Amino acid sequence: MHLILSLFLLAGLLPAQKKTIFMITDAEGVGGVCRQDQTDPKDQEMRQLLTGEINAAVDGFLAGGADEVLVWDGHDGSQTLSTLTIHPKAKLLMGATGPSMLMDRRFSAVAYIGQHSKANIRGGIMAHSYSSLGIQNMLLNGKPVGEIDVIAAMAGHFGTPIIMLSGDRAAAAELHEIVPDAELAVVKEGLGRYSCISLSAAAARDLIRETARRSVARIGSIKPYTVSGPVTLQIEYTTRNSLPVGAELRAGAQVLDDRTIRFQGKDILDVWTIYRSR
């Protein structure tokens, strides 16, 4: 059957499947952004820097052969990007995506733009795992993780590969550990939590554009990152009052101490759904 479908595709009798890239964006990994105050969604310079990197990536993906790019405004409650300035050939996703992170739409590939590293990483610029104020540690099957691992695992659950990341050197190393063939655009290097050496905006955009263009060719050769089930997710909060009263009443949840809770599910989607149901 697969051979017959392939022959039909070659003969032009069936439409080829569209290549759709799901781009997940953040602010802390953007070139030229090194201070916490710069990550405010109202900060105009940060918005321009992030939008410039996103639009460069869209240019690269399209030049590499992608048909569609969906951009998720993933920073601080989806308050950073605007349809006024986003690439005219991209679509913008604003707001929450639900536990599946929209991965159930089965995109051709996922890319991170402006990505930071997980919490407690030396040299990670504003490194954190989902919440810089509320979460001290996040562990997936006992491994310290942040957005990079969780998103990659969720994408992999639906058979979707990670093909690219732009961000600081620590974030690039973090993705390389789990997806060694992904294309990486390092736009800055951390000297401390709020100190960095950054490329110029123009140089960062050129690098991201070319990296995105190359990455499209990796679709089909990069294997999706998967986490074997059952899956445990452990959250250590920064303060005792971050752990909701009655949190242990949720199915699959176990309170370990005043600041730590563990969830268990059959797979990453299951355990993330339990966690996000708070």
Tab-separated table of C-alpha atoms in Angstrom:
chain	number	residue	atom	x	y	z
A	1	MET	CA	0.000	0.000	0.000
A	2	HIS	CA	2.821	2.441	0.904
A	3	LEU	CA	4.526	1.663	-2.425
A	4	ILE	CA	1.303	2.337	-4.339
A	5	LEU	CA	0.803	5.669	-2.539
A	6	SER	CA	4.411	6.618	-3.277
A	7	LEU	CA	3.923	5.839	-6.976
A	8	PHE	CA	0.749	7.948	-7.044
A	9	LEU	CA	2.624	10.841	-5.412
A	10	LEU	CA	5.460	10.561	-7.929
A	11	ALA	CA	2.946	10.521	-10.753
A	12	GLY	CA	1.262	13.639	-9.398
A	13	LEU	CA	-2.050	11.835	-8.911
A	14	LEU	CA	-2.208	12.638	-5.185
A	15	PRO	CA	-1.349	15.953	-3.509
A	16	ALA	CA	1.897	15.869	-1.527
A	17	GLN	CA	1.519	16.370	2.210
A	18	LYS	CA	2.160	19.952	3.271
A	19	LYS	CA	5.256	20.666	5.329
A	20	THR	CA	4.040	22.631	8.334
A	21	ILE	CA	6.482	23.946	10.936
A	22	PHE	CA	5.228	24.677	14.454
A	23	MET	CA	7.451	27.424	15.872
A	24	ILE	CA	7.436	27.848	19.646
A	25	THR	CA	8.795	31.188	20.817
A	26	ASP	CA	10.124	32.643	24.046
A	27	ALA	CA	11.980	35.797	25.027
A	28	GLU	CA	14.863	34.857	27.321
A	29	GLY	CA	16.852	33.246	24.492
A	30	VAL	CA	16.608	36.165	22.066
A	31	GLY	CA	19.818	37.894	21.012
A	32	GLY	CA	20.373	41.161	22.885
A	33	VAL	CA	18.049	40.169	25.763
A	34	CYS	CA	20.048	39.628	28.950
A	35	ARG	CA	18.116	41.329	31.768
A	36	GLN	CA	14.865	40.364	33.457
A	37	ASP	CA	13.248	43.745	32.814
A	38	GLN	CA	13.756	43.213	29.078
A	39	THR	CA	11.419	40.199	29.137
A	40	ASP	CA	8.363	42.301	29.996
A	41	PRO	CA	5.906	41.770	27.105
A	42	LYS	CA	5.514	45.552	26.937
A	43	ASP	CA	9.239	46.081	26.335
A	44	GLN	CA	9.329	47.431	22.783
A	45	GLU	CA	12.977	46.635	22.085
A	46	MET	CA	12.538	43.003	23.105
A	47	ARG	CA	9.409	42.712	20.969
A	48	GLN	CA	11.286	44.038	17.955
A	49	LEU	CA	14.252	41.732	18.553
A	50	LEU	CA	12.034	38.660	19.003
A	51	THR	CA	9.825	39.484	16.029
A	52	GLY	CA	12.898	40.012	13.872
A	53	GLU	CA	14.269	36.586	14.782
A	54	ILE	CA	10.889	34.931	14.215
A	55	ASN	CA	10.460	36.527	10.802
A	56	ALA	CA	14.003	35.539	9.820
A	57	ALA	CA	13.202	31.944	10.787
A	58	VAL	CA	9.982	32.025	8.752
A	59	ASP	CA	11.952	33.271	5.740
A	60	GLY	CA	14.404	30.416	6.221
A	61	PHE	CA	11.765	27.724	6.621
A	62	LEU	CA	9.936	28.852	3.488
A	63	ALA	CA	13.180	29.069	1.513
A	64	GLY	CA	14.012	25.542	2.663
A	65	GLY	CA	10.767	24.137	1.302
A	66	ALA	CA	8.224	24.475	4.120
A	67	ASP	CA	4.679	25.271	3.035
A	68	GLU	CA	3.288	26.719	6.271
A	69	VAL	CA	4.626	28.123	9.540
A	70	LEU	CA	2.489	28.447	12.664
A	71	VAL	CA	4.071	30.704	15.293
A	72	TRP	CA	3.047	30.288	18.931
A	73	ASP	CA	3.492	33.345	21.130
A	74	GLY	CA	4.796	31.262	24.020
A	75	HIS	CA	6.173	33.990	26.291
A	76	ASP	CA	4.396	35.227	29.406
A	77	GLY	CA	0.792	34.486	28.567
A	78	SER	CA	0.973	35.143	24.819
A	79	GLN	CA	1.229	38.917	25.173
A	80	THR	CA	4.362	39.595	23.156
A	81	LEU	CA	3.679	39.189	19.433
A	82	SER	CA	1.302	40.993	17.093
A	83	THR	CA	-0.285	40.165	13.752
A	84	LEU	CA	0.719	43.695	12.711
A	85	THR	CA	4.408	42.791	12.663
A	86	ILE	CA	4.567	39.011	12.253
A	87	HIS	CA	5.724	37.634	8.903
A	88	PRO	CA	2.876	38.006	6.363
A	89	LYS	CA	3.200	34.368	5.304
A	90	ALA	CA	3.060	33.006	8.870
A	91	LYS	CA	0.079	32.390	11.127
A	92	LEU	CA	0.100	33.458	14.777
A	93	LEU	CA	-1.222	31.341	17.639
A	94	MET	CA	-2.116	33.358	20.732
A	95	GLY	CA	-3.260	31.932	24.048
A	96	ALA	CA	-3.203	28.521	25.704
A	97	THR	CA	-2.877	25.315	23.698
A	98	GLY	CA	-4.178	22.742	26.191
A	99	PRO	CA	-2.221	19.803	27.628
A	100	SER	CA	-1.196	18.437	24.212
A	101	MET	CA	0.437	21.775	23.288
A	102	LEU	CA	-1.447	21.405	19.985
A	103	MET	CA	0.934	18.578	19.005
A	104	ASP	CA	-2.080	16.365	18.261
A	105	ARG	CA	-2.341	18.291	14.991
A	106	ARG	CA	0.754	16.311	13.949
A	107	PHE	CA	2.964	18.982	12.443
A	108	SER	CA	5.842	18.102	10.134
A	109	ALA	CA	8.346	19.479	12.643
A	110	VAL	CA	8.777	21.741	15.672
A	111	ALA	CA	11.315	24.544	16.154
A	112	TYR	CA	12.233	26.699	19.152
A	113	ILE	CA	13.024	30.409	18.687
A	114	GLY	CA	14.330	32.553	21.560
A	115	GLN	CA	14.681	29.535	23.825
A	116	HIS	CA	16.321	29.543	27.267
A	117	SER	CA	17.775	26.627	29.233
A	118	LYS	CA	16.283	24.742	32.160
A	119	ALA	CA	16.587	25.876	35.782
A	120	ASN	CA	19.890	25.671	37.654
A	121	ILE	CA	22.122	25.558	34.563
A	122	ARG	CA	25.394	27.412	34.954
A	123	GLY	CA	25.779	29.903	32.118
A	124	GLY	CA	22.081	29.797	31.296
A	125	ILE	CA	20.766	33.316	30.747
A	126	MET	CA	17.662	33.740	32.914
A	127	ALA	CA	17.459	29.929	33.021
A	128	HIS	CA	14.245	28.493	34.446
A	129	SER	CA	11.802	25.625	34.059
A	130	TYR	CA	8.422	27.134	33.159
A	131	SER	CA	8.370	29.531	36.127
A	132	SER	CA	11.404	31.539	37.208
A	133	LEU	CA	9.655	32.559	40.424
A	134	GLY	CA	7.614	29.484	41.331
A	135	ILE	CA	9.567	26.360	40.341
A	136	GLN	CA	12.955	25.366	41.724
A	137	ASN	CA	13.257	22.022	39.939
A	138	MET	CA	11.274	19.938	37.458
A	139	LEU	CA	12.137	16.273	36.918
A	140	LEU	CA	10.835	13.966	34.191
A	141	ASN	CA	11.470	10.308	35.054
A	142	GLY	CA	14.088	11.561	37.497
A	143	LYS	CA	15.889	13.798	34.992
A	144	PRO	CA	16.018	17.595	35.545
A	145	VAL	CA	14.143	19.211	32.653
A	146	GLY	CA	12.688	22.453	31.371
A	147	GLU	CA	10.624	23.496	28.390
A	148	ILE	CA	13.042	21.969	25.887
A	149	ASP	CA	12.672	18.390	27.147
A	150	VAL	CA	8.958	18.592	27.890
A	151	ILE	CA	8.018	20.071	24.513
A	152	ALA	CA	10.299	17.639	22.673
A	153	ALA	CA	8.750	14.706	24.541
A	154	MET	CA	5.224	15.920	23.799
A	155	ALA	CA	6.063	16.386	20.122
A	156	GLY	CA	7.666	12.945	20.060
A	157	HIS	CA	4.554	11.412	21.611
A	158	PHE	CA	2.741	12.403	18.411
A	159	GLY	CA	5.644	11.406	16.156
A	160	THR	CA	6.891	14.939	15.457
A	161	PRO	CA	10.631	15.750	15.403
A	162	ILE	CA	12.434	18.828	16.723
A	163	ILE	CA	14.521	20.238	13.878
A	164	MET	CA	15.874	23.552	15.170
A	165	LEU	CA	16.577	25.808	18.136
A	166	SER	CA	17.770	29.385	18.418
A	167	GLY	CA	18.816	30.716	21.798
A	168	ASP	CA	21.788	30.903	24.124
A	169	ARG	CA	24.611	28.373	24.157
A	170	ALA	CA	23.241	26.594	27.245
A	171	ALA	CA	19.860	26.019	25.579
A	172	ALA	CA	21.545	24.740	22.423
A	173	ALA	CA	23.593	22.252	24.450
A	174	GLU	CA	20.442	21.114	26.227
A	175	LEU	CA	18.662	20.264	22.979
A	176	HIS	CA	21.787	18.695	21.474
A	177	GLU	CA	21.837	16.236	24.376
A	178	ILE	CA	18.456	14.768	23.413
A	179	VAL	CA	18.269	15.569	19.671
A	180	PRO	CA	21.887	15.590	18.462
A	181	ASP	CA	20.986	16.138	14.792
A	182	ALA	CA	18.842	19.243	15.306
A	183	GLU	CA	20.133	22.471	13.758
A	184	LEU	CA	21.280	25.060	16.317
A	185	ALA	CA	21.607	28.846	16.087
A	186	VAL	CA	23.545	30.192	19.092
A	187	VAL	CA	22.872	33.937	19.234
A	188	LYS	CA	24.472	34.650	22.615
A	189	GLU	CA	26.601	33.139	25.350
A	190	GLY	CA	25.909	33.523	29.050
A	191	LEU	CA	28.501	34.852	31.457
A	192	GLY	CA	26.012	34.785	34.322
A	193	ARG	CA	22.278	34.804	34.873
A	194	TYR	CA	21.973	38.419	33.703
A	195	SER	CA	25.169	38.798	31.692
A	196	CYS	CA	25.912	37.745	28.132
A	197	ILE	CA	27.869	38.273	24.939
A	198	SER	CA	25.380	38.630	22.093
A	199	LEU	CA	25.456	38.809	18.328
A	200	SER	CA	24.062	41.954	16.742
A	201	ALA	CA	20.415	41.780	15.739
A	202	ALA	CA	21.368	41.650	12.057
A	203	ALA	CA	23.899	38.844	12.574
A	204	ALA	CA	21.469	36.861	14.746
A	205	ARG	CA	18.758	37.100	12.084
A	206	ASP	CA	21.140	36.019	9.317
A	207	LEU	CA	22.248	33.018	11.386
A	208	ILE	CA	18.672	32.031	12.257
A	209	ARG	CA	17.493	32.408	8.657
A	210	GLU	CA	20.201	30.089	7.333
A	211	THR	CA	19.798	27.593	10.193
A	212	ALA	CA	16.055	27.426	9.588
A	213	ARG	CA	16.584	26.916	5.861
A	214	ARG	CA	18.953	23.986	6.487
A	215	SER	CA	16.713	22.430	9.106
A	216	VAL	CA	13.809	21.760	6.734
A	217	ALA	CA	15.937	19.181	4.935
A	218	ARG	CA	16.240	17.307	8.255
A	219	ILE	CA	12.542	16.454	8.294
A	220	GLY	CA	12.343	12.723	7.805
A	221	SER	CA	15.864	12.008	9.055
A	222	ILE	CA	15.646	13.331	12.630
A	223	LYS	CA	13.937	10.869	14.921
A	224	PRO	CA	11.280	12.203	17.312
A	225	TYR	CA	12.435	12.367	20.933
A	226	THR	CA	10.389	10.015	23.088
A	227	VAL	CA	10.126	9.270	26.802
A	228	SER	CA	9.114	5.726	27.683
A	229	GLY	CA	6.138	5.244	29.980
A	230	PRO	CA	5.043	5.112	32.657
A	231	VAL	CA	6.147	8.706	33.213
A	232	THR	CA	6.704	10.567	36.474
A	233	LEU	CA	6.800	14.347	36.697
A	234	GLN	CA	8.157	15.837	39.908
A	235	ILE	CA	7.811	19.544	40.714
A	236	GLU	CA	9.785	21.216	43.484
A	237	TYR	CA	8.366	24.671	44.151
A	238	THR	CA	10.399	27.591	45.448
A	239	THR	CA	8.166	28.200	48.474
A	240	ARG	CA	5.720	26.135	50.494
A	241	ASN	CA	2.738	28.257	49.525
A	242	SER	CA	3.307	27.430	45.846
A	243	LEU	CA	1.952	23.918	46.448
A	244	PRO	CA	-1.866	24.132	46.402
A	245	VAL	CA	-3.818	22.756	49.354
A	246	GLY	CA	-5.468	19.501	48.327
A	247	ALA	CA	-3.012	18.912	45.474
A	248	GLU	CA	-2.632	15.297	46.562
A	249	LEU	CA	-6.314	14.632	45.810
A	250	ARG	CA	-5.665	14.559	42.084
A	251	ALA	CA	-5.374	11.127	40.494
A	252	GLY	CA	-1.750	10.093	40.104
A	253	ALA	CA	-0.460	12.817	42.464
A	254	GLN	CA	1.684	12.325	45.558
A	255	VAL	CA	2.875	15.118	47.858
A	256	LEU	CA	6.441	14.350	48.955
A	257	ASP	CA	6.949	17.337	51.258
A	258	ASP	CA	5.706	20.897	51.725
A	259	ARG	CA	7.293	22.032	48.451
A	260	THR	CA	7.376	18.907	46.280
A	261	ILE	CA	4.729	16.948	44.402
A	262	ARG	CA	5.042	13.994	42.048
A	263	PHE	CA	2.623	12.996	39.304
A	264	GLN	CA	2.488	9.662	37.517
A	265	GLY	CA	0.839	8.807	34.213
A	266	LYS	CA	1.003	6.214	31.494
A	267	ASP	CA	2.808	8.601	29.109
A	268	ILE	CA	3.908	12.237	28.766
A	269	LEU	CA	0.477	13.430	27.613
A	270	ASP	CA	-1.234	11.702	30.511
A	271	VAL	CA	1.106	13.041	33.192
A	272	TRP	CA	1.153	16.566	31.743
A	273	THR	CA	-2.642	16.583	31.623
A	274	ILE	CA	-2.753	15.652	35.321
A	275	TYR	CA	-0.235	18.371	36.194
A	276	ARG	CA	-2.007	21.064	34.181
A	277	SER	CA	-5.402	20.201	35.706
A	278	ARG	CA	-4.582	22.112	38.897
